[in-house]
PDB file of C-alpha atoms in Angstrom:
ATOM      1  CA  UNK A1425       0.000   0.000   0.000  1.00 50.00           C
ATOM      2  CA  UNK A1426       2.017   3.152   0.055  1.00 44.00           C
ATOM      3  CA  UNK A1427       3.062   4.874   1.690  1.00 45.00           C
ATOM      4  CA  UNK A1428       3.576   8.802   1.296  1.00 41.00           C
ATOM      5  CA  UNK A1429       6.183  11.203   2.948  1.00 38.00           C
ATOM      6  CA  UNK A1430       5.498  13.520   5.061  1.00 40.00           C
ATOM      7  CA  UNK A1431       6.079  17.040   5.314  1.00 35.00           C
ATOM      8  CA  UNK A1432       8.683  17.122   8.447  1.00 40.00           C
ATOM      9  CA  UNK A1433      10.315  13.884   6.564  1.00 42.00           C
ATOM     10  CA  UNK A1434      11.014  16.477   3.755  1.00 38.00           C
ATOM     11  CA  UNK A1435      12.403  19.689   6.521  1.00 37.00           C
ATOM     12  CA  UNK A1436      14.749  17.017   8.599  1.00 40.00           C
ATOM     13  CA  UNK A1437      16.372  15.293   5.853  1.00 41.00           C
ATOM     14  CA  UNK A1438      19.455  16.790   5.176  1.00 39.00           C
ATOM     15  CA  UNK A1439      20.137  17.483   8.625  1.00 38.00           C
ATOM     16  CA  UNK A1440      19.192  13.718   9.608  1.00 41.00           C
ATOM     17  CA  UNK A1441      20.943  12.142   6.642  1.00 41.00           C
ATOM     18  CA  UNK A1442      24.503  13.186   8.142  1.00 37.00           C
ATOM     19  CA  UNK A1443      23.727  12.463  11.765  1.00 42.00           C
ATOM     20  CA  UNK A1444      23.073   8.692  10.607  1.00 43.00           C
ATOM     21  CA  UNK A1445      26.317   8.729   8.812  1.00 45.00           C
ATOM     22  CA  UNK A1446      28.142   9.420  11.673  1.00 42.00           C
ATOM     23  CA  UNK A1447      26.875   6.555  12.838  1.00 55.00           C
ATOM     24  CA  UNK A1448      27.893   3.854  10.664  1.00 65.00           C
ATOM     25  CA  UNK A1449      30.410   1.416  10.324  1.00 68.00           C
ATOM     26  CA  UNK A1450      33.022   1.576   7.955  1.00 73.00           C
ATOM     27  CA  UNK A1451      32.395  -2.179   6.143  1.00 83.00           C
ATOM     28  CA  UNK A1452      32.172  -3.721   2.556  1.00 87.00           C
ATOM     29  CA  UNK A1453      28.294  -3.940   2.995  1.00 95.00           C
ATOM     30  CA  UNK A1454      27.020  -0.371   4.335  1.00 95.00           C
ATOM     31  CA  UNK A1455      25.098  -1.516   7.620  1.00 97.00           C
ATOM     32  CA  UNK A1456      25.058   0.295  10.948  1.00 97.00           C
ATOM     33  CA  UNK A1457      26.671  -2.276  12.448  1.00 96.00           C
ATOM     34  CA  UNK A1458      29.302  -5.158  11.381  1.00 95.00           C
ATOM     35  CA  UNK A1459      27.314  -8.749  11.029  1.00 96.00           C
ATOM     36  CA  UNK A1460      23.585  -7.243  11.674  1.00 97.00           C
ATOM     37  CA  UNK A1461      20.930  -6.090   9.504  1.00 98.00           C
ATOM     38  CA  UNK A1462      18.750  -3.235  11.470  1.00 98.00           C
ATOM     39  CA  UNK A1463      15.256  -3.244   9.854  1.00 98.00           C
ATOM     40  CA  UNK A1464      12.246  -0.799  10.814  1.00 98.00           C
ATOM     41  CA  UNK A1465       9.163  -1.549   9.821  1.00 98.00           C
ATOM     42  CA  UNK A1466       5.179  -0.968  11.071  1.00 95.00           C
ATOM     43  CA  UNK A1467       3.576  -4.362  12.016  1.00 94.00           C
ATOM     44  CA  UNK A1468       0.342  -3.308  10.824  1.00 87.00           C
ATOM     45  CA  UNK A1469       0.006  -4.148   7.365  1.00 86.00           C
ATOM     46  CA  UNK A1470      -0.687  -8.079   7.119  1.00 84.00           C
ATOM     47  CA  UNK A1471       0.453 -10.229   5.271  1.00 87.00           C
ATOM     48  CA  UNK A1472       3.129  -7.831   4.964  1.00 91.00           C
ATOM     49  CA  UNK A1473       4.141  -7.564   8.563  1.00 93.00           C
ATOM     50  CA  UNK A1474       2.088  -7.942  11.893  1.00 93.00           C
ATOM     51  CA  UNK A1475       2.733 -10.023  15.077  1.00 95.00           C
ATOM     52  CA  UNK A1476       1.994 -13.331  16.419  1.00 94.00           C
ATOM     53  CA  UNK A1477       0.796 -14.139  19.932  1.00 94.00           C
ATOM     54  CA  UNK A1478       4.671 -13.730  21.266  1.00 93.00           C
ATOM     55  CA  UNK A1479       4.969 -10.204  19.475  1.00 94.00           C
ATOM     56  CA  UNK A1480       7.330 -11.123  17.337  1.00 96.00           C
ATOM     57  CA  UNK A1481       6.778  -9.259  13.556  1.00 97.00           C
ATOM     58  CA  UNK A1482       5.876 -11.899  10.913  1.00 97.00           C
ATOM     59  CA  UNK A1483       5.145 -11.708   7.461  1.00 95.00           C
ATOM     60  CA  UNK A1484       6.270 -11.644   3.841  1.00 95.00           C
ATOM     61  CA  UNK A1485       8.404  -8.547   4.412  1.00 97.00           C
ATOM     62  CA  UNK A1486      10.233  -9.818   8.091  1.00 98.00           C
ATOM     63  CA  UNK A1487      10.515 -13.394   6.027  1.00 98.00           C
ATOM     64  CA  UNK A1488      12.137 -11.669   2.953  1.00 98.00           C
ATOM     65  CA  UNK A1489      14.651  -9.345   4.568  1.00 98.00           C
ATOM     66  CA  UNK A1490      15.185 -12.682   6.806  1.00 98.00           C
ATOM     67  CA  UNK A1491      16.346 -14.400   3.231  1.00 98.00           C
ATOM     68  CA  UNK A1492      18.458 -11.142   2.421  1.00 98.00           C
ATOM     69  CA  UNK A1493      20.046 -11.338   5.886  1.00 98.00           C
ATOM     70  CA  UNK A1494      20.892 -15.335   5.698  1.00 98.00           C
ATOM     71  CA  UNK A1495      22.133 -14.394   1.590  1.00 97.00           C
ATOM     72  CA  UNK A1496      24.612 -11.698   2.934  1.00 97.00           C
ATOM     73  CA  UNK A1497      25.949 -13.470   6.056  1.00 97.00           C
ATOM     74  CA  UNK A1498      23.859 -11.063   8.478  1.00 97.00           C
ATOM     75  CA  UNK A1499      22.017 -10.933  11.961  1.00 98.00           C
ATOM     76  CA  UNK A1500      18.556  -9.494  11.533  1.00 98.00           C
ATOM     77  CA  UNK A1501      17.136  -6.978  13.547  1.00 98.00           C
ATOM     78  CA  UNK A1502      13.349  -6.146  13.267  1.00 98.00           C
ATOM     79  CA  UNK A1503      12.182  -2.927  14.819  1.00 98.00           C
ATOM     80  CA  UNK A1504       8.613  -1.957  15.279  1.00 97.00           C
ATOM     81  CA  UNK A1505       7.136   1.334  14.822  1.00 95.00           C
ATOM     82  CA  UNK A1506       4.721   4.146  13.512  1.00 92.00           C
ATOM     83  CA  UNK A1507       5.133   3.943   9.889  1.00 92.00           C
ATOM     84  CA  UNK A1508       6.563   7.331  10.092  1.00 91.00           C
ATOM     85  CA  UNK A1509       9.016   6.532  12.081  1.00 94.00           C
ATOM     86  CA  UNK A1510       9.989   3.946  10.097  1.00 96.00           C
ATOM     87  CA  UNK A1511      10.722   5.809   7.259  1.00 96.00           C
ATOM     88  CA  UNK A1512      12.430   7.913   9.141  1.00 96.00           C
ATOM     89  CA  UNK A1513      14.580   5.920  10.786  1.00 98.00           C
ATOM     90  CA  UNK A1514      16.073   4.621   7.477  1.00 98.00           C
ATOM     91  CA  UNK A1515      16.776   8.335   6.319  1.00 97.00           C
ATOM     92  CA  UNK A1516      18.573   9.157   9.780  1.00 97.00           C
ATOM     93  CA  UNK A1517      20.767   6.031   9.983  1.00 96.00           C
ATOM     94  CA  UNK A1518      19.021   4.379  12.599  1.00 97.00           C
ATOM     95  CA  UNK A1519      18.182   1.843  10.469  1.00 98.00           C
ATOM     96  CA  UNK A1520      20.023  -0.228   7.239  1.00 98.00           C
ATOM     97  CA  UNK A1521      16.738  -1.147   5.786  1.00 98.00           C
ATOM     98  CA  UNK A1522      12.728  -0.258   6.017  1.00 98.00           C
ATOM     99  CA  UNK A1523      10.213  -3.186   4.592  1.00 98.00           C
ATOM    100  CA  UNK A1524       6.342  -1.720   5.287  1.00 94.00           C
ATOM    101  CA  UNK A1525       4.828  -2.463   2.222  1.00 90.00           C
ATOM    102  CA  UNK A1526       6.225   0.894   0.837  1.00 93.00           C
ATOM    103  CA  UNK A1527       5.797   2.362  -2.515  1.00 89.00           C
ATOM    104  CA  UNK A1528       8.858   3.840  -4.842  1.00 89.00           C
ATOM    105  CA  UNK A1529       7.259   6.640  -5.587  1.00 86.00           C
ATOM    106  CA  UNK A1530       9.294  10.342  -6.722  1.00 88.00           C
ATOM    107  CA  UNK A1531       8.506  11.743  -3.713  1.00 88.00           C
ATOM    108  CA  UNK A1532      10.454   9.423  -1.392  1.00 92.00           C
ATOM    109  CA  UNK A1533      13.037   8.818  -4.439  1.00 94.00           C
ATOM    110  CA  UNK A1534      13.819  12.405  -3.365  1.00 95.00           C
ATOM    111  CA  UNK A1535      15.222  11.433   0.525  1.00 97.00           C
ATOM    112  CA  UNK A1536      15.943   7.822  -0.063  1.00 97.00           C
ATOM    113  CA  UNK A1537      16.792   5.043  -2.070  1.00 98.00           C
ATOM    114  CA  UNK A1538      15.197   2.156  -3.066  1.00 98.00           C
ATOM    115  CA  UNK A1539      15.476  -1.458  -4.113  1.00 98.00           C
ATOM    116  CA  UNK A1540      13.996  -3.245  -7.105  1.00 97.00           C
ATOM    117  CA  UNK A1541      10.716  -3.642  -6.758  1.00 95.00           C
ATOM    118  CA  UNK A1542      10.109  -7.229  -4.804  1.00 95.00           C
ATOM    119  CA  UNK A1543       6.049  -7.198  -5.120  1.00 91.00           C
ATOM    120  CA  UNK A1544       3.050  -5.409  -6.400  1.00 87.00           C
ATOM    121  CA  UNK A1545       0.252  -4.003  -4.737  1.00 83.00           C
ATOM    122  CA  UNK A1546      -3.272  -3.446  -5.489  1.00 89.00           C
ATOM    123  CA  UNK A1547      -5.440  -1.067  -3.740  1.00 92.00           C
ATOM    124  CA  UNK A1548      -8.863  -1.240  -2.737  1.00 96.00           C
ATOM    125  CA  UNK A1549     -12.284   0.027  -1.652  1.00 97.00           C
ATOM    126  CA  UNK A1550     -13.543  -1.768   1.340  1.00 98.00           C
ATOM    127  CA  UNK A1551     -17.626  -0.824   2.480  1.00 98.00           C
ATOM    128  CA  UNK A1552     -20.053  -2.876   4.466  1.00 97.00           C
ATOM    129  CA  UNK A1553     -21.808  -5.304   2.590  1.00 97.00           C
ATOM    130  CA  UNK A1554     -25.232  -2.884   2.279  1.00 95.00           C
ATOM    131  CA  UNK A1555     -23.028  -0.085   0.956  1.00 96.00           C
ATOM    132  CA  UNK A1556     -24.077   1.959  -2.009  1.00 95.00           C
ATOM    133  CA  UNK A1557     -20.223   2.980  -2.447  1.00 96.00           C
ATOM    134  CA  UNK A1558     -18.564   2.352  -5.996  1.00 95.00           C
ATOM    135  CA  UNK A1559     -15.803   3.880  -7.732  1.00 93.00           C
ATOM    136  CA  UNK A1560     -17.452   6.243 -10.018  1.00 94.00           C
ATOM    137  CA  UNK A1561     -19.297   8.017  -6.506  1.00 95.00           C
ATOM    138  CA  UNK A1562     -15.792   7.688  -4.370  1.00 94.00           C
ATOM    139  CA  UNK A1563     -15.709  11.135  -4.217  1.00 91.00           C
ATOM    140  CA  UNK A1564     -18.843  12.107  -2.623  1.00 94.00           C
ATOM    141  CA  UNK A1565     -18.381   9.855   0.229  1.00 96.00           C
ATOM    142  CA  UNK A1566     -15.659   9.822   3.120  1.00 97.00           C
ATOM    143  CA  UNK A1567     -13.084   7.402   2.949  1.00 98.00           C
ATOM    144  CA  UNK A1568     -10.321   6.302   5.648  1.00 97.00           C
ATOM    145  CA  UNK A1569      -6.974   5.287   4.782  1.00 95.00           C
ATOM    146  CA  UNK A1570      -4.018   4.922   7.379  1.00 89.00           C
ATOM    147  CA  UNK A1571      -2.211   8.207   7.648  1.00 86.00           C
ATOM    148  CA  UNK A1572       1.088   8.786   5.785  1.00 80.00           C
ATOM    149  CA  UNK A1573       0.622   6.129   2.997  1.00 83.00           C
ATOM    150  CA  UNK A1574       0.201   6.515  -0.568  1.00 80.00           C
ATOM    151  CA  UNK A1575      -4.079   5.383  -0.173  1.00 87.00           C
ATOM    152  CA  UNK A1576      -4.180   8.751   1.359  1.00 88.00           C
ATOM    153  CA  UNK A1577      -2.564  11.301  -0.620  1.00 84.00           C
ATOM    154  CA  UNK A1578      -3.886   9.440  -3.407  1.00 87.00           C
ATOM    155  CA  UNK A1579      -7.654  10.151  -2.551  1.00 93.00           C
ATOM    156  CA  UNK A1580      -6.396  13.398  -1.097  1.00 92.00           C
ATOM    157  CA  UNK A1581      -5.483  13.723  -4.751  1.00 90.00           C
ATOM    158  CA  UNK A1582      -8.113  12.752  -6.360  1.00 92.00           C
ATOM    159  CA  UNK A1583     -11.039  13.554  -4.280  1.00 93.00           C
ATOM    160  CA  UNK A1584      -9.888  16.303  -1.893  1.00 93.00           C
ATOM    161  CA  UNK A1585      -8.661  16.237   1.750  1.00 92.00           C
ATOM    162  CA  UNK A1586     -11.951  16.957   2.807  1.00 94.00           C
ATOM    163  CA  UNK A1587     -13.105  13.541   2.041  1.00 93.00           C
ATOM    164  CA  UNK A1588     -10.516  12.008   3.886  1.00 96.00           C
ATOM    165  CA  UNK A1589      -9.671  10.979   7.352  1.00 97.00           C
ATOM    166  CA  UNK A1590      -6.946   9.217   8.295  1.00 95.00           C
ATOM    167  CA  UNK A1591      -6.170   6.484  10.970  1.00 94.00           C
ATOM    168  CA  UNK A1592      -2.819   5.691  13.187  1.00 88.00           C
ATOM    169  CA  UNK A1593      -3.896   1.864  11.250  1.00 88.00           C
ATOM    170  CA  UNK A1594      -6.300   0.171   8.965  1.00 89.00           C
ATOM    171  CA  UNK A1595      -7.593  -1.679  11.783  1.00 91.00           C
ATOM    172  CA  UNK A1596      -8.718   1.754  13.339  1.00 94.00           C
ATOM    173  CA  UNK A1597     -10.294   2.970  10.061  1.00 96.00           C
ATOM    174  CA  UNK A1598     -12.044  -0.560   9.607  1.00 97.00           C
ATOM    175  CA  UNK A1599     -13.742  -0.001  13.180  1.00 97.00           C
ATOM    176  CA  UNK A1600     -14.275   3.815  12.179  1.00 97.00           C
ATOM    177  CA  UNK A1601     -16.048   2.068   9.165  1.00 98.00           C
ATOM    178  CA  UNK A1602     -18.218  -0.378  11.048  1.00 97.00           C
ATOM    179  CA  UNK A1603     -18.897   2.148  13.548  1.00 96.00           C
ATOM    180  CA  UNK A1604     -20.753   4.558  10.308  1.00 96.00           C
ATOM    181  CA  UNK A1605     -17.916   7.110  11.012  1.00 97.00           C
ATOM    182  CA  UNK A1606     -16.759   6.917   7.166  1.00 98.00           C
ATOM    183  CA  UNK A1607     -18.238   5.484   4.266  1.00 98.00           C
ATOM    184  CA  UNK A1608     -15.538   2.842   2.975  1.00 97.00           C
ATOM    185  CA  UNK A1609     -11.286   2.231   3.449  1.00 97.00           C
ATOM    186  CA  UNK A1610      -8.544   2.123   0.616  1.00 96.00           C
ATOM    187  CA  UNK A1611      -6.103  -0.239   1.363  1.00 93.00           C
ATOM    188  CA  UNK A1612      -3.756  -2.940  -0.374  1.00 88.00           C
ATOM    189  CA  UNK A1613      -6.104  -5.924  -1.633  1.00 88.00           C
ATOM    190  CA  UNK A1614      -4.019  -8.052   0.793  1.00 86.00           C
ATOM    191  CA  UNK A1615      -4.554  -6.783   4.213  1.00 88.00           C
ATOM    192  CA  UNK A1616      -8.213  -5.800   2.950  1.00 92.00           C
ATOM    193  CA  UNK A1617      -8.351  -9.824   2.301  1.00 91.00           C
ATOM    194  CA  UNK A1618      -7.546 -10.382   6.007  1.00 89.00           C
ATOM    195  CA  UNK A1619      -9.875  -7.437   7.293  1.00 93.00           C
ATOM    196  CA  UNK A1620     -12.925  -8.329   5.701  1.00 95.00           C
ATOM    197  CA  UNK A1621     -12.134 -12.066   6.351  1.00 93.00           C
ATOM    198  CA  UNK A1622     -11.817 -11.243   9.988  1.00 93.00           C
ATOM    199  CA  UNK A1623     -14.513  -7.974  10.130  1.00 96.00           C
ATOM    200  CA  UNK A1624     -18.588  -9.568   8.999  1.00 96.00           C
ATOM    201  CA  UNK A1625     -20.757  -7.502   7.321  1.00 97.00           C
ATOM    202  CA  UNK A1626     -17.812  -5.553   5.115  1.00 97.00           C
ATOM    203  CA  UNK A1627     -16.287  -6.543   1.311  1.00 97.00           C
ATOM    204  CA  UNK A1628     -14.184  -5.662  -0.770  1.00 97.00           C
ATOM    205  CA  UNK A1629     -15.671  -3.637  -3.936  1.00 96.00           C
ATOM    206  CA  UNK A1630     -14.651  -5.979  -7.263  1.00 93.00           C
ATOM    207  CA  UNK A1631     -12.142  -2.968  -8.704  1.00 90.00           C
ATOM    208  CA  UNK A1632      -8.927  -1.988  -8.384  1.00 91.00           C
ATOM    209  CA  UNK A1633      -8.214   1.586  -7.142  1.00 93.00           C
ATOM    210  CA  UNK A1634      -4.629   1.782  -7.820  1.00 90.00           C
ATOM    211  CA  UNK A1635      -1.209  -0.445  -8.423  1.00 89.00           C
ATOM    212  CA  UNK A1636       2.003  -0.133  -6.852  1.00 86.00           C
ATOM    213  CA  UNK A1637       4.945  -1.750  -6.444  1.00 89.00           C
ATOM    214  CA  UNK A1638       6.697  -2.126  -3.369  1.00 93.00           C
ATOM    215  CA  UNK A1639      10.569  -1.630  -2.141  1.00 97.00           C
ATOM    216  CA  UNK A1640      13.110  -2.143  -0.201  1.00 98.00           C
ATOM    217  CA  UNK A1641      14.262   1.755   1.421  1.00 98.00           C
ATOM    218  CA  UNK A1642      17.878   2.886   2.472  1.00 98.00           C
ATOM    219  CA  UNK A1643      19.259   5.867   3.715  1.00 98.00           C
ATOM    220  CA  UNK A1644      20.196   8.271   0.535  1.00 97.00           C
ATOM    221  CA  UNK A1645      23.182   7.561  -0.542  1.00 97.00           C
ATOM    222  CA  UNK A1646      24.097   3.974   0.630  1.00 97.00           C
ATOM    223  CA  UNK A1647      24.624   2.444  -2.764  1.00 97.00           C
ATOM    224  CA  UNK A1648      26.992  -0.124  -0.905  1.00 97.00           C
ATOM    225  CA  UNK A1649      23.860  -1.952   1.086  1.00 98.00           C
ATOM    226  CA  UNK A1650      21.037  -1.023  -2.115  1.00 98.00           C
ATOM    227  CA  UNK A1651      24.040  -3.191  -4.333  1.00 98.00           C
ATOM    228  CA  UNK A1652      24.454  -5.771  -2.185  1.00 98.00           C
ATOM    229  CA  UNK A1653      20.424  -6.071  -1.296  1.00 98.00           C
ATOM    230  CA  UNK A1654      19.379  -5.993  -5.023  1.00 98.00           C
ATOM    231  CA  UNK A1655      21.929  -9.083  -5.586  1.00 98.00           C
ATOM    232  CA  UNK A1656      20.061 -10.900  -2.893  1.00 98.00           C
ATOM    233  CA  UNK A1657      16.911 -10.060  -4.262  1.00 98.00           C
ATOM    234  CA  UNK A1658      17.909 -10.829  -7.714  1.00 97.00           C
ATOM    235  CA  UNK A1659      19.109 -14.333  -6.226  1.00 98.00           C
ATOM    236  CA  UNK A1660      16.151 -14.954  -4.155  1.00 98.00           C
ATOM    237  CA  UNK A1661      13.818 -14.112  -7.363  1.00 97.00           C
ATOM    238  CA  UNK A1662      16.057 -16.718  -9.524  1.00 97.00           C
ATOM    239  CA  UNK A1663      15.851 -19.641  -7.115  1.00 97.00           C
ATOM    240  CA  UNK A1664      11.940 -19.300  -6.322  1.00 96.00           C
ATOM    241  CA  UNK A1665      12.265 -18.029  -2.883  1.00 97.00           C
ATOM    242  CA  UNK A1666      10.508 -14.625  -3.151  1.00 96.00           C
ATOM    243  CA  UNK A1667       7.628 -16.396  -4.955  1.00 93.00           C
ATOM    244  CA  UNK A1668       6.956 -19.059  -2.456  1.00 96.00           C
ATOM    245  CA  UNK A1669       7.018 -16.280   0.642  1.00 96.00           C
ATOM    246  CA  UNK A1670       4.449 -14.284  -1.782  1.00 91.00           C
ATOM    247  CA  UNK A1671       2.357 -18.159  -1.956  1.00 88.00           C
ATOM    248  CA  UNK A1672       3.014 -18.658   1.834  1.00 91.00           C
ATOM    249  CA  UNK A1673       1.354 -15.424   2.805  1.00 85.00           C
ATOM    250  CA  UNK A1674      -0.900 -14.544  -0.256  1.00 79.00           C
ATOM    251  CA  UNK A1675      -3.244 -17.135  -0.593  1.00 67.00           C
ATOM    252  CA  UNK A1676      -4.671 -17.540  -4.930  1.00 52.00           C
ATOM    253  CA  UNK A1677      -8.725 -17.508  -4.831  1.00 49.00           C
TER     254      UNK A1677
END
């Protein structure tokens, strides 16, 4: 789903980019630290990441940069945190890596770097099952997305702030939903999947809002790590490996 920056992302930057340098390690791979890979991330996105019953984040993204980690002889490190944060942690060098289901798009090109793409996303309309909500009459209704992804600057976009409020998660603007608050969610087709499978009474509209594809972000400038990550990922594509996380997690109707 994707995920947009935000305006104080774009005022730190500069100033953030060099205190995370002076963090890191001189070493042939770019990472914070010798023989660990620090990952942020916001476990709030399944299948992409959540947490089981021990807390622990699961999910394609934690089990891909878990392949990347094992491919490049490093420790990995999952941190948890507002999605925000996550992005900003990567900028600022308090992280080697962010995995959130986040989009390339020019906007974020402009403070950090980014991966080949490793999956695509497809965004959605969820409404409860009685809803007269479609596409073509999106923008007369209000819609909830999570706050600083790409769902809502997108409908921002399109239909005007004013028909948008945003949520800390999707979980909060599914019970804003069900509680007649707003009129319908966008969201990636495969947490809407697990929302409407575990929310009665909602489903998913049979259209496609928008596509994305996601990536891996780094701190500007690290081509050292985006090299060596893109010849994991290039690796893990070749052998089957990304595919069967995608088939683990992603279930074919």
């Amino acid at each position: 789903m994707k995920k947009i920056i935000s305006l104080l992302l774009l005022t730190v930057t500069a100033l953030s980019m060099f205190a995370g340098c002076s963090n890191r390690t001189e070493n042939d791979l770019g990472t914070i630290y010798n023989g660990k890979l620090i990952m942020s991330t916001n476990a709030e996105f399944p299948p992409y990441e959540m947490t089981d019953d021990k807390r622990q984040v699961i999910g394609i993204d934690a089990d891909i940069a878990a392949a990347i980690a094992e491919k490049l002889g490093l420790e990995l490190e999952i941190d948890n945190m507002d999605f925000d944060a996550a992005l900003l942690a990567v900028q600022q060098g308090k992280s080697d890596i962010v995995l959130a289901g986040v989009t390339a798009d020019e906007k974020r090109k402009k403070v950090m770097d980014f991966s080949d793409s490793y999956a695509t996303g497809i965004q959605v309309i969820i409404t409860k099952e009685d809803s007269d909500v479609t596409l073509e009459n999106l923008g007369e209704k209000m819609i909830g997305t999570q706050k600083g992804t790409t769902s809502a600057i997108y409908c921002s976009d399109d239909y005007g702030a004013n028909h948008v409020t945003t949520y800390d998660s999707s979980i909060t603007a599914i019970q804003a939903l069900k509680n007649g608050q707003i009129d319908c969610v966008v969201v990636d087709s495969a947490p809407a999947k697990e929302l409407v499978a575990a929310n009665p009474g909602l489903k998913i509209l049979d259209t496609e809002y928008t596509v994305e594809h996601y990536a891996i972000g780094f701190q500007k400038g690290n081509t050292k790590l985006q090299t060596a990550v893109n010849n994991a990922l290039s690796e893990l594509t070749a052998d089957g490996t990304i595919q069967k996380i995608l088939d683990k997690y992603i279930k074919v109707d």
